[in-house]
Amino acid sequence: MSNCRTLTLLLGALLAARHAHCSPNCPPGDRALGRCMPTAEERVNIDITPEDLLPENPSTFIQFIHHSYSEMVRVLKKTAAKCSQISKTYSIGRSYEGKDLLVIEFSANPGQHEVLTPEFRYIGNMHGNEVVGRELLIYLAQFLCSEYLLGNSRIQTLINTTRIHLLPSMNPDGYEHAAEMGAGYNGWTNGRQNAQNIDLNRNFPDLTSEAHKLIRMPLARLDHMPIPESYWDGKIAPETKAVMKWMRSIPFVISGSLHGGDLVISYPYDFSRHPLEEKMLSPTPDEKVFQLLAKTYVAAHPMMSDKSTSRCGGNFNSKGGIINGAEWYSFSGGMADFSYLHTNCFELTLELGCEKFPTEDELYSIWQNNKEAMLGLIEMVHRGIKGIVKDEYGNPIKKARISVRGIRHDIITGEDGDYFRLLIPGSHIVSAEAFGYSRVTKKITLPAKMLKAGRVDFVLQRVDVRNRKFPKVIPEDIYERFDPLDRFDPHAQHGGAEPSEGDEVSSRNGEKPWWWSYFSMLGHNRPSWLLKKNENKM
């Protein structure tokens, strides 16, 4: 902690102690100003040491410093132990150099998804030299824990009704390289990439270019798009794969990716709908929802909402401090676009300052500027509608589609049949459907002042599908079931050697390829030439 911050806390504690021992005859005005001294009877001898001045547990006492990797791990694990009833740490995988990608979770039941409890994630330090997000999430974890224990009703409600995941550092290897130069002296790109020299925010599958093509086809779906096979031929960072597996394993509703270099909130699409246009508005079907989320963060951030054009990020004032990513500058392979097109999750990119690696004396004011905005964005997971899709016998239906008329982007129900659909206030026509079941449609209205998700459940009736043109439909999750990502072990040591992508998608040690069981079950129609050819290779 900086000397200035430590001194402020010490003086505050001294004043509180002096106030507590004031004479009962002291005038209220003088008592409030700390001018009163205790009477002779009330005087006691107290030896004051810095440790004595620290608030006792529970407390919100945060050191606004930069944390090395080991310090970050220690703080997160200590925080989880302090709030073990509502928190736990877990690793989603390892970096290229073997560091755990450590997440701290807060919820009423840590470790598992609760039906109708929305899930939120923050990801920091994707670029190793952009450290503000890393520190903010370390501070946020301590704040949530301590304020919950102190009885802060807002924080208790938030944690009891939401499952919150914080990944302070997606790129710990890059951070170590950036930190070698020291805060305030780091260049614009030193440590940006991971240890393989890969920019992680250009390393995700490019689904956006395909989405731009499909938009011209009226019946094409612009959601839950499969990863192209060609993607696996490229160089993919273990950090990227670990985050993709994480995205698939938890039904996230909203995500915030914390960056540095400017002061603005950007939202998908990040890749232009015209490949030759580097600055072109390229909205998603959920443009209005993304704008609502982005404006929520800006409204609670005193610097972003400042109308001065001379400040950091002042050039975005005309747009209200938010911008469509492709309109700012276009790039492919971004995490936010992938999150929206491959999963249920809506992700914002939060650019939190023009200094990528600020000095420690700036960290407290950065925390104060972002604390309320970070909490407000988490609370937005409770907007729109949520519910459960069941059959006529009360059994949950997973992978049912929730569609909204006029928005070509569906949400898929989870394992327990629950869903969360972000929507702006107003009237909407919402439908639920699943293969083998009837389609059910409802009209709903969300009041402008409604601050919690409306409950909209669906009961679907089974229907006979034998007379349809396609009596046997390949399940929609075929891409996930046979995806090379499923073979990837995010916790494996990479040993400083780049993993061979070919090893993950080809048969190894005599194993049959992933498609073997599918084709071998086709009876007389199976491609015997293909099976025999691959049998000879094994």
JSON list of N, CA, C and O in Angstrom, two decimals, residues 6-60:
[
{"chain": "A", "resi": 6, "resn": "THR", "atom": "N", "xyz": [-1.67, 4.45, 3.59]},
{"chain": "A", "resi": 6, "resn": "THR", "atom": "CA", "xyz": [-1.47, 3.91, 4.93]},
{"chain": "A", "resi": 6, "resn": "THR", "atom": "C", "xyz": [-1.67, 4.99, 5.98]},
{"chain": "A", "resi": 6, "resn": "THR", "atom": "O", "xyz": [-2.33, 4.79, 7.00]},
{"chain": "A", "resi": 7, "resn": "LEU", "atom": "N", "xyz": [-1.10, 6.20, 5.72]},
{"chain": "A", "resi": 7, "resn": "LEU", "atom": "CA", "xyz": [-1.23, 7.30, 6.67]},
{"chain": "A", "resi": 7, "resn": "LEU", "atom": "C", "xyz": [-2.68, 7.69, 6.85]},
{"chain": "A", "resi": 7, "resn": "LEU", "atom": "O", "xyz": [-3.13, 7.97, 7.97]},
{"chain": "A", "resi": 8, "resn": "THR", "atom": "N", "xyz": [-3.44, 7.72, 5.76]},
{"chain": "A", "resi": 8, "resn": "THR", "atom": "CA", "xyz": [-4.85, 8.08, 5.85]},
{"chain": "A", "resi": 8, "resn": "THR", "atom": "C", "xyz": [-5.62, 7.12, 6.74]},
{"chain": "A", "resi": 8, "resn": "THR", "atom": "O", "xyz": [-6.42, 7.52, 7.59]},
{"chain": "A", "resi": 9, "resn": "LEU", "atom": "N", "xyz": [-5.36, 5.83, 6.57]},
{"chain": "A", "resi": 9, "resn": "LEU", "atom": "CA", "xyz": [-6.05, 4.83, 7.39]},
{"chain": "A", "resi": 9, "resn": "LEU", "atom": "C", "xyz": [-5.66, 4.94, 8.86]},
{"chain": "A", "resi": 9, "resn": "LEU", "atom": "O", "xyz": [-6.48, 4.80, 9.76]},
{"chain": "A", "resi": 10, "resn": "LEU", "atom": "N", "xyz": [-4.36, 5.21, 9.13]},
{"chain": "A", "resi": 10, "resn": "LEU", "atom": "CA", "xyz": [-3.89, 5.32, 10.52]},
{"chain": "A", "resi": 10, "resn": "LEU", "atom": "C", "xyz": [-4.52, 6.52, 11.22]},
{"chain": "A", "resi": 10, "resn": "LEU", "atom": "O", "xyz": [-4.97, 6.44, 12.36]},
{"chain": "A", "resi": 11, "resn": "LEU", "atom": "N", "xyz": [-4.57, 7.66, 10.49]},
{"chain": "A", "resi": 11, "resn": "LEU", "atom": "CA", "xyz": [-5.16, 8.86, 11.10]},
{"chain": "A", "resi": 11, "resn": "LEU", "atom": "C", "xyz": [-6.65, 8.65, 11.36]},
{"chain": "A", "resi": 11, "resn": "LEU", "atom": "O", "xyz": [-7.18, 9.09, 12.37]},
{"chain": "A", "resi": 12, "resn": "GLY", "atom": "N", "xyz": [-7.32, 7.97, 10.40]},
{"chain": "A", "resi": 12, "resn": "GLY", "atom": "CA", "xyz": [-8.75, 7.70, 10.60]},
{"chain": "A", "resi": 12, "resn": "GLY", "atom": "C", "xyz": [-9.00, 6.85, 11.82]},
{"chain": "A", "resi": 12, "resn": "GLY", "atom": "O", "xyz": [-9.93, 7.08, 12.58]},
{"chain": "A", "resi": 13, "resn": "ALA", "atom": "N", "xyz": [-8.14, 5.85, 12.03]},
{"chain": "A", "resi": 13, "resn": "ALA", "atom": "CA", "xyz": [-8.31, 4.97, 13.18]},
{"chain": "A", "resi": 13, "resn": "ALA", "atom": "C", "xyz": [-8.06, 5.72, 14.49]},
{"chain": "A", "resi": 13, "resn": "ALA", "atom": "O", "xyz": [-8.74, 5.52, 15.49]},
{"chain": "A", "resi": 14, "resn": "LEU", "atom": "N", "xyz": [-7.04, 6.61, 14.48]},
{"chain": "A", "resi": 14, "resn": "LEU", "atom": "CA", "xyz": [-6.74, 7.40, 15.67]},
{"chain": "A", "resi": 14, "resn": "LEU", "atom": "C", "xyz": [-7.91, 8.31, 16.03]},
{"chain": "A", "resi": 14, "resn": "LEU", "atom": "O", "xyz": [-8.29, 8.44, 17.20]},
{"chain": "A", "resi": 15, "resn": "LEU", "atom": "N", "xyz": [-8.49, 8.94, 14.99]},
{"chain": "A", "resi": 15, "resn": "LEU", "atom": "CA", "xyz": [-9.62, 9.84, 15.22]},
{"chain": "A", "resi": 15, "resn": "LEU", "atom": "C", "xyz": [-10.82, 9.08, 15.76]},
{"chain": "A", "resi": 15, "resn": "LEU", "atom": "O", "xyz": [-11.52, 9.53, 16.67]},
{"chain": "A", "resi": 16, "resn": "ALA", "atom": "N", "xyz": [-11.04, 7.88, 15.21]},
{"chain": "A", "resi": 16, "resn": "ALA", "atom": "CA", "xyz": [-12.17, 7.06, 15.69]},
{"chain": "A", "resi": 16, "resn": "ALA", "atom": "C", "xyz": [-11.96, 6.66, 17.14]},
{"chain": "A", "resi": 16, "resn": "ALA", "atom": "O", "xyz": [-12.89, 6.66, 17.95]},
{"chain": "A", "resi": 17, "resn": "ALA", "atom": "N", "xyz": [-10.72, 6.30, 17.49]},
{"chain": "A", "resi": 17, "resn": "ALA", "atom": "CA", "xyz": [-10.43, 5.92, 18.87]},
{"chain": "A", "resi": 17, "resn": "ALA", "atom": "C", "xyz": [-10.63, 7.09, 19.82]},
{"chain": "A", "resi": 17, "resn": "ALA", "atom": "O", "xyz": [-11.18, 6.96, 20.91]},
{"chain": "A", "resi": 18, "resn": "ARG", "atom": "N", "xyz": [-10.19, 8.28, 19.37]},
{"chain": "A", "resi": 18, "resn": "ARG", "atom": "CA", "xyz": [-10.34, 9.48, 20.21]},
{"chain": "A", "resi": 18, "resn": "ARG", "atom": "C", "xyz": [-11.82, 9.82, 20.39]},
{"chain": "A", "resi": 18, "resn": "ARG", "atom": "O", "xyz": [-12.28, 10.15, 21.48]},
{"chain": "A", "resi": 19, "resn": "HIS", "atom": "N", "xyz": [-12.58, 9.69, 19.31]},
{"chain": "A", "resi": 19, "resn": "HIS", "atom": "CA", "xyz": [-14.01, 9.97, 19.34]},
{"chain": "A", "resi": 19, "resn": "HIS", "atom": "C", "xyz": [-14.72, 9.01, 20.29]},
{"chain": "A", "resi": 19, "resn": "HIS", "atom": "O", "xyz": [-15.61, 9.39, 21.05]},
{"chain": "A", "resi": 20, "resn": "ALA", "atom": "N", "xyz": [-14.30, 7.74, 20.25]},
{"chain": "A", "resi": 20, "resn": "ALA", "atom": "CA", "xyz": [-14.96, 6.72, 21.07]},
{"chain": "A", "resi": 20, "resn": "ALA", "atom": "C", "xyz": [-14.79, 6.96, 22.56]},
{"chain": "A", "resi": 20, "resn": "ALA", "atom": "O", "xyz": [-15.60, 6.53, 23.36]},
{"chain": "A", "resi": 21, "resn": "HIS", "atom": "N", "xyz": [-13.70, 7.66, 22.95]},
{"chain": "A", "resi": 21, "resn": "HIS", "atom": "CA", "xyz": [-13.43, 7.86, 24.37]},
{"chain": "A", "resi": 21, "resn": "HIS", "atom": "C", "xyz": [-13.76, 9.28, 24.83]},
{"chain": "A", "resi": 21, "resn": "HIS", "atom": "O", "xyz": [-13.28, 9.74, 25.86]},
{"chain": "A", "resi": 22, "resn": "CYS", "atom": "N", "xyz": [-14.56, 10.00, 24.05]},
{"chain": "A", "resi": 22, "resn": "CYS", "atom": "CA", "xyz": [-14.94, 11.35, 24.45]},
{"chain": "A", "resi": 22, "resn": "CYS", "atom": "C", "xyz": [-15.81, 11.32, 25.71]},
{"chain": "A", "resi": 22, "resn": "CYS", "atom": "O", "xyz": [-16.56, 10.36, 25.95]},
{"chain": "A", "resi": 23, "resn": "SER", "atom": "N", "xyz": [-15.73, 12.39, 26.46]},
{"chain": "A", "resi": 23, "resn": "SER", "atom": "CA", "xyz": [-16.59, 12.53, 27.63]},
{"chain": "A", "resi": 23, "resn": "SER", "atom": "C", "xyz": [-18.03, 12.61, 27.19]},
{"chain": "A", "resi": 23, "resn": "SER", "atom": "O", "xyz": [-18.36, 13.25, 26.19]},
{"chain": "A", "resi": 24, "resn": "PRO", "atom": "N", "xyz": [-18.96, 12.01, 27.95]},
{"chain": "A", "resi": 24, "resn": "PRO", "atom": "CA", "xyz": [-20.38, 12.09, 27.58]},
{"chain": "A", "resi": 24, "resn": "PRO", "atom": "C", "xyz": [-20.92, 13.51, 27.66]},
{"chain": "A", "resi": 24, "resn": "PRO", "atom": "O", "xyz": [-21.98, 13.79, 27.09]},
{"chain": "A", "resi": 25, "resn": "ASN", "atom": "N", "xyz": [-20.19, 14.41, 28.35]},
{"chain": "A", "resi": 25, "resn": "ASN", "atom": "CA", "xyz": [-20.64, 15.79, 28.46]},
{"chain": "A", "resi": 25, "resn": "ASN", "atom": "C", "xyz": [-20.16, 16.66, 27.30]},
{"chain": "A", "resi": 25, "resn": "ASN", "atom": "O", "xyz": [-20.43, 17.85, 27.27]},
{"chain": "A", "resi": 26, "resn": "CYS", "atom": "N", "xyz": [-19.41, 16.07, 26.40]},
{"chain": "A", "resi": 26, "resn": "CYS", "atom": "CA", "xyz": [-18.87, 16.83, 25.27]},
{"chain": "A", "resi": 26, "resn": "CYS", "atom": "C", "xyz": [-19.99, 17.24, 24.33]},
{"chain": "A", "resi": 26, "resn": "CYS", "atom": "O", "xyz": [-20.86, 16.43, 23.98]},
{"chain": "A", "resi": 27, "resn": "PRO", "atom": "N", "xyz": [-20.01, 18.52, 23.86]},
{"chain": "A", "resi": 27, "resn": "PRO", "atom": "CA", "xyz": [-21.04, 18.95, 22.90]},
{"chain": "A", "resi": 27, "resn": "PRO", "atom": "C", "xyz": [-20.97, 18.11, 21.63]},
{"chain": "A", "resi": 27, "resn": "PRO", "atom": "O", "xyz": [-19.88, 17.74, 21.18]},
{"chain": "A", "resi": 28, "resn": "PRO", "atom": "N", "xyz": [-22.12, 17.80, 21.02]},
{"chain": "A", "resi": 28, "resn": "PRO", "atom": "CA", "xyz": [-22.15, 16.94, 19.84]},
{"chain": "A", "resi": 28, "resn": "PRO", "atom": "C", "xyz": [-21.28, 17.45, 18.69]},
{"chain": "A", "resi": 28, "resn": "PRO", "atom": "O", "xyz": [-20.63, 16.68, 18.01]},
{"chain": "A", "resi": 29, "resn": "GLY", "atom": "N", "xyz": [-21.27, 18.78, 18.49]},
{"chain": "A", "resi": 29, "resn": "GLY", "atom": "CA", "xyz": [-20.47, 19.33, 17.40]},
{"chain": "A", "resi": 29, "resn": "GLY", "atom": "C", "xyz": [-18.99, 19.07, 17.60]},
{"chain": "A", "resi": 29, "resn": "GLY", "atom": "O", "xyz": [-18.28, 18.68, 16.66]},
{"chain": "A", "resi": 30, "resn": "ASP", "atom": "N", "xyz": [-18.51, 19.30, 18.85]},
{"chain": "A", "resi": 30, "resn": "ASP", "atom": "CA", "xyz": [-17.10, 19.05, 19.12]},
{"chain": "A", "resi": 30, "resn": "ASP", "atom": "C", "xyz": [-16.79, 17.56, 19.07]},
{"chain": "A", "resi": 30, "resn": "ASP", "atom": "O", "xyz": [-15.71, 17.15, 18.64]},
{"chain": "A", "resi": 31, "resn": "ARG", "atom": "N", "xyz": [-17.75, 16.76, 19.53]},
{"chain": "A", "resi": 31, "resn": "ARG", "atom": "CA", "xyz": [-17.53, 15.31, 19.49]},
{"chain": "A", "resi": 31, "resn": "ARG", "atom": "C", "xyz": [-17.33, 14.84, 18.05]},
{"chain": "A", "resi": 31, "resn": "ARG", "atom": "O", "xyz": [-16.45, 14.04, 17.75]},
{"chain": "A", "resi": 32, "resn": "ALA", "atom": "N", "xyz": [-18.16, 15.36, 17.12]},
{"chain": "A", "resi": 32, "resn": "ALA", "atom": "CA", "xyz": [-18.07, 14.94, 15.73]},
{"chain": "A", "resi": 32, "resn": "ALA", "atom": "C", "xyz": [-16.73, 15.33, 15.12]},
{"chain": "A", "resi": 32, "resn": "ALA", "atom": "O", "xyz": [-16.20, 14.64, 14.26]},
{"chain": "A", "resi": 33, "resn": "LEU", "atom": "N", "xyz": [-16.17, 16.47, 15.58]},
{"chain": "A", "resi": 33, "resn": "LEU", "atom": "CA", "xyz": [-14.90, 16.93, 15.04]},
{"chain": "A", "resi": 33, "resn": "LEU", "atom": "C", "xyz": [-13.71, 16.33, 15.77]},
{"chain": "A", "resi": 33, "resn": "LEU", "atom": "O", "xyz": [-12.56, 16.60, 15.43]},
{"chain": "A", "resi": 34, "resn": "GLY", "atom": "N", "xyz": [-13.96, 15.54, 16.79]},
{"chain": "A", "resi": 34, "resn": "GLY", "atom": "CA", "xyz": [-12.86, 14.89, 17.50]},
{"chain": "A", "resi": 34, "resn": "GLY", "atom": "C", "xyz": [-12.10, 15.84, 18.42]},
{"chain": "A", "resi": 34, "resn": "GLY", "atom": "O", "xyz": [-10.94, 15.60, 18.72]},
{"chain": "A", "resi": 35, "resn": "ARG", "atom": "N", "xyz": [-12.75, 16.92, 18.89]},
{"chain": "A", "resi": 35, "resn": "ARG", "atom": "CA", "xyz": [-12.06, 17.90, 19.72]},
{"chain": "A", "resi": 35, "resn": "ARG", "atom": "C", "xyz": [-12.07, 17.53, 21.19]},
{"chain": "A", "resi": 35, "resn": "ARG", "atom": "O", "xyz": [-11.36, 18.11, 21.99]},
{"chain": "A", "resi": 36, "resn": "CYS", "atom": "N", "xyz": [-12.91, 16.61, 21.59]},
{"chain": "A", "resi": 36, "resn": "CYS", "atom": "CA", "xyz": [-13.07, 16.28, 23.00]},
{"chain": "A", "resi": 36, "resn": "CYS", "atom": "C", "xyz": [-11.98, 15.33, 23.46]},
{"chain": "A", "resi": 36, "resn": "CYS", "atom": "O", "xyz": [-11.52, 14.48, 22.71]},
{"chain": "A", "resi": 37, "resn": "MET", "atom": "N", "xyz": [-11.62, 15.47, 24.71]},
{"chain": "A", "resi": 37, "resn": "MET", "atom": "CA", "xyz": [-10.67, 14.54, 25.33]},
{"chain": "A", "resi": 37, "resn": "MET", "atom": "C", "xyz": [-11.41, 13.76, 26.41]},
{"chain": "A", "resi": 37, "resn": "MET", "atom": "O", "xyz": [-12.35, 14.25, 27.01]},
{"chain": "A", "resi": 38, "resn": "PRO", "atom": "N", "xyz": [-11.01, 12.52, 26.66]},
{"chain": "A", "resi": 38, "resn": "PRO", "atom": "CA", "xyz": [-11.67, 11.74, 27.71]},
{"chain": "A", "resi": 38, "resn": "PRO", "atom": "C", "xyz": [-11.40, 12.34, 29.08]},
{"chain": "A", "resi": 38, "resn": "PRO", "atom": "O", "xyz": [-10.39, 13.00, 29.31]},
{"chain": "A", "resi": 39, "resn": "THR", "atom": "N", "xyz": [-12.31, 12.13, 30.01]},
{"chain": "A", "resi": 39, "resn": "THR", "atom": "CA", "xyz": [-12.11, 12.58, 31.38]},
{"chain": "A", "resi": 39, "resn": "THR", "atom": "C", "xyz": [-11.04, 11.72, 32.04]},
{"chain": "A", "resi": 39, "resn": "THR", "atom": "O", "xyz": [-10.62, 10.70, 31.50]},
{"chain": "A", "resi": 40, "resn": "ALA", "atom": "N", "xyz": [-10.61, 12.16, 33.22]},
{"chain": "A", "resi": 40, "resn": "ALA", "atom": "CA", "xyz": [-9.57, 11.42, 33.94]},
{"chain": "A", "resi": 40, "resn": "ALA", "atom": "C", "xyz": [-10.02, 10.00, 34.22]},
{"chain": "A", "resi": 40, "resn": "ALA", "atom": "O", "xyz": [-9.25, 9.04, 34.16]},
{"chain": "A", "resi": 41, "resn": "GLU", "atom": "N", "xyz": [-11.33, 9.84, 34.55]},
{"chain": "A", "resi": 41, "resn": "GLU", "atom": "CA", "xyz": [-11.85, 8.51, 34.87]},
{"chain": "A", "resi": 41, "resn": "GLU", "atom": "C", "xyz": [-11.88, 7.61, 33.63]},
{"chain": "A", "resi": 41, "resn": "GLU", "atom": "O", "xyz": [-11.81, 6.39, 33.73]},
{"chain": "A", "resi": 42, "resn": "GLU", "atom": "N", "xyz": [-12.05, 8.29, 32.46]},
{"chain": "A", "resi": 42, "resn": "GLU", "atom": "CA", "xyz": [-12.20, 7.51, 31.24]},
{"chain": "A", "resi": 42, "resn": "GLU", "atom": "C", "xyz": [-10.87, 7.19, 30.58]},
{"chain": "A", "resi": 42, "resn": "GLU", "atom": "O", "xyz": [-10.78, 6.37, 29.68]},
{"chain": "A", "resi": 43, "resn": "ARG", "atom": "N", "xyz": [-9.79, 7.90, 31.05]},
{"chain": "A", "resi": 43, "resn": "ARG", "atom": "CA", "xyz": [-8.50, 7.72, 30.40]},
{"chain": "A", "resi": 43, "resn": "ARG", "atom": "C", "xyz": [-7.93, 6.33, 30.67]},
{"chain": "A", "resi": 43, "resn": "ARG", "atom": "O", "xyz": [-7.98, 5.83, 31.78]},
{"chain": "A", "resi": 44, "resn": "VAL", "atom": "N", "xyz": [-7.38, 5.69, 29.63]},
{"chain": "A", "resi": 44, "resn": "VAL", "atom": "CA", "xyz": [-6.67, 4.43, 29.79]},
{"chain": "A", "resi": 44, "resn": "VAL", "atom": "C", "xyz": [-5.38, 4.52, 29.01]},
{"chain": "A", "resi": 44, "resn": "VAL", "atom": "O", "xyz": [-5.24, 5.31, 28.08]},
{"chain": "A", "resi": 45, "resn": "ASN", "atom": "N", "xyz": [-4.43, 3.73, 29.41]},
{"chain": "A", "resi": 45, "resn": "ASN", "atom": "CA", "xyz": [-3.16, 3.68, 28.69]},
{"chain": "A", "resi": 45, "resn": "ASN", "atom": "C", "xyz": [-3.27, 2.67, 27.56]},
{"chain": "A", "resi": 45, "resn": "ASN", "atom": "O", "xyz": [-3.52, 1.49, 27.78]},
{"chain": "A", "resi": 46, "resn": "ILE", "atom": "N", "xyz": [-3.05, 3.13, 26.34]},
{"chain": "A", "resi": 46, "resn": "ILE", "atom": "CA", "xyz": [-3.16, 2.26, 25.17]},
{"chain": "A", "resi": 46, "resn": "ILE", "atom": "C", "xyz": [-1.87, 2.38, 24.36]},
{"chain": "A", "resi": 46, "resn": "ILE", "atom": "O", "xyz": [-1.47, 3.49, 23.97]},
{"chain": "A", "resi": 47, "resn": "ASP", "atom": "N", "xyz": [-1.21, 1.26, 24.16]},
{"chain": "A", "resi": 47, "resn": "ASP", "atom": "CA", "xyz": [-0.04, 1.23, 23.27]},
{"chain": "A", "resi": 47, "resn": "ASP", "atom": "C", "xyz": [-0.52, 0.97, 21.86]},
{"chain": "A", "resi": 47, "resn": "ASP", "atom": "O", "xyz": [-1.09, -0.09, 21.57]},
{"chain": "A", "resi": 48, "resn": "ILE", "atom": "N", "xyz": [-0.33, 1.92, 20.97]},
{"chain": "A", "resi": 48, "resn": "ILE", "atom": "CA", "xyz": [-0.83, 1.81, 19.60]},
{"chain": "A", "resi": 48, "resn": "ILE", "atom": "C", "xyz": [0.30, 1.37, 18.67]},
{"chain": "A", "resi": 48, "resn": "ILE", "atom": "O", "xyz": [1.35, 2.01, 18.62]},
{"chain": "A", "resi": 49, "resn": "THR", "atom": "N", "xyz": [0.06, 0.27, 17.97]},
{"chain": "A", "resi": 49, "resn": "THR", "atom": "CA", "xyz": [1.00, -0.22, 16.96]},
{"chain": "A", "resi": 49, "resn": "THR", "atom": "C", "xyz": [0.26, -0.28, 15.63]},
{"chain": "A", "resi": 49, "resn": "THR", "atom": "O", "xyz": [-0.97, -0.29, 15.60]},
{"chain": "A", "resi": 50, "resn": "PRO", "atom": "N", "xyz": [0.98, -0.27, 14.51]},
{"chain": "A", "resi": 50, "resn": "PRO", "atom": "CA", "xyz": [0.29, -0.34, 13.22]},
{"chain": "A", "resi": 50, "resn": "PRO", "atom": "C", "xyz": [-0.67, -1.52, 13.11]},
{"chain": "A", "resi": 50, "resn": "PRO", "atom": "O", "xyz": [-1.75, -1.41, 12.57]},
{"chain": "A", "resi": 51, "resn": "GLU", "atom": "N", "xyz": [-0.29, -2.69, 13.67]},
{"chain": "A", "resi": 51, "resn": "GLU", "atom": "CA", "xyz": [-1.17, -3.85, 13.60]},
{"chain": "A", "resi": 51, "resn": "GLU", "atom": "C", "xyz": [-2.46, -3.62, 14.38]},
{"chain": "A", "resi": 51, "resn": "GLU", "atom": "O", "xyz": [-3.53, -4.05, 13.98]},
{"chain": "A", "resi": 52, "resn": "ASP", "atom": "N", "xyz": [-2.35, -2.89, 15.53]},
{"chain": "A", "resi": 52, "resn": "ASP", "atom": "CA", "xyz": [-3.54, -2.63, 16.34]},
{"chain": "A", "resi": 52, "resn": "ASP", "atom": "C", "xyz": [-4.52, -1.72, 15.61]},
{"chain": "A", "resi": 52, "resn": "ASP", "atom": "O", "xyz": [-5.72, -1.74, 15.86]},
{"chain": "A", "resi": 53, "resn": "LEU", "atom": "N", "xyz": [-3.97, -0.88, 14.70]},
{"chain": "A", "resi": 53, "resn": "LEU", "atom": "CA", "xyz": [-4.81, 0.09, 14.02]},
{"chain": "A", "resi": 53, "resn": "LEU", "atom": "C", "xyz": [-5.58, -0.54, 12.85]},
{"chain": "A", "resi": 53, "resn": "LEU", "atom": "O", "xyz": [-6.53, 0.03, 12.36]},
{"chain": "A", "resi": 54, "resn": "LEU", "atom": "N", "xyz": [-5.14, -1.72, 12.42]},
{"chain": "A", "resi": 54, "resn": "LEU", "atom": "CA", "xyz": [-5.83, -2.36, 11.31]},
{"chain": "A", "resi": 54, "resn": "LEU", "atom": "C", "xyz": [-7.19, -2.85, 11.80]},
{"chain": "A", "resi": 54, "resn": "LEU", "atom": "O", "xyz": [-7.31, -3.41, 12.88]},
{"chain": "A", "resi": 55, "resn": "PRO", "atom": "N", "xyz": [-8.24, -2.66, 10.99]},
{"chain": "A", "resi": 55, "resn": "PRO", "atom": "CA", "xyz": [-9.56, -3.14, 11.39]},
{"chain": "A", "resi": 55, "resn": "PRO", "atom": "C", "xyz": [-9.54, -4.65, 11.62]},
{"chain": "A", "resi": 55, "resn": "PRO", "atom": "O", "xyz": [-8.84, -5.38, 10.94]},
{"chain": "A", "resi": 56, "resn": "GLU", "atom": "N", "xyz": [-10.32, -5.09, 12.59]},
{"chain": "A", "resi": 56, "resn": "GLU", "atom": "CA", "xyz": [-10.37, -6.52, 12.87]},
{"chain": "A", "resi": 56, "resn": "GLU", "atom": "C", "xyz": [-11.26, -7.23, 11.86]},
{"chain": "A", "resi": 56, "resn": "GLU", "atom": "O", "xyz": [-12.08, -6.64, 11.21]},
{"chain": "A", "resi": 57, "resn": "ASN", "atom": "N", "xyz": [-11.07, -8.52, 11.77]},
{"chain": "A", "resi": 57, "resn": "ASN", "atom": "CA", "xyz": [-11.87, -9.35, 10.89]},
{"chain": "A", "resi": 57, "resn": "ASN", "atom": "C", "xyz": [-13.31, -9.44, 11.45]},
{"chain": "A", "resi": 57, "resn": "ASN", "atom": "O", "xyz": [-13.49, -9.70, 12.62]},
{"chain": "A", "resi": 58, "resn": "PRO", "atom": "N", "xyz": [-14.37, -9.22, 10.63]},
{"chain": "A", "resi": 58, "resn": "PRO", "atom": "CA", "xyz": [-14.31, -8.92, 9.22]},
{"chain": "A", "resi": 58, "resn": "PRO", "atom": "C", "xyz": [-13.99, -7.45, 8.95]},
{"chain": "A", "resi": 58, "resn": "PRO", "atom": "O", "xyz": [-14.32, -6.58, 9.75]},
{"chain": "A", "resi": 59, "resn": "SER", "atom": "N", "xyz": [-13.37, -7.17, 7.83]},
{"chain": "A", "resi": 59, "resn": "SER", "atom": "CA", "xyz": [-13.00, -5.81, 7.49]},
{"chain": "A", "resi": 59, "resn": "SER", "atom": "C", "xyz": [-12.79, -5.71, 6.00]},
{"chain": "A", "resi": 59, "resn": "SER", "atom": "O", "xyz": [-12.62, -6.70, 5.31]},
{"chain": "A", "resi": 60, "resn": "THR", "atom": "N", "xyz": [-12.84, -4.50, 5.48]},
{"chain": "A", "resi": 60, "resn": "THR", "atom": "CA", "xyz": [-12.48, -4.26, 4.10]},
{"chain": "A", "resi": 60, "resn": "THR", "atom": "C", "xyz": [-11.18, -3.47, 4.12]},
{"chain": "A", "resi": 60, "resn": "THR", "atom": "O", "xyz": [-11.18, -2.25, 4.25]}
]
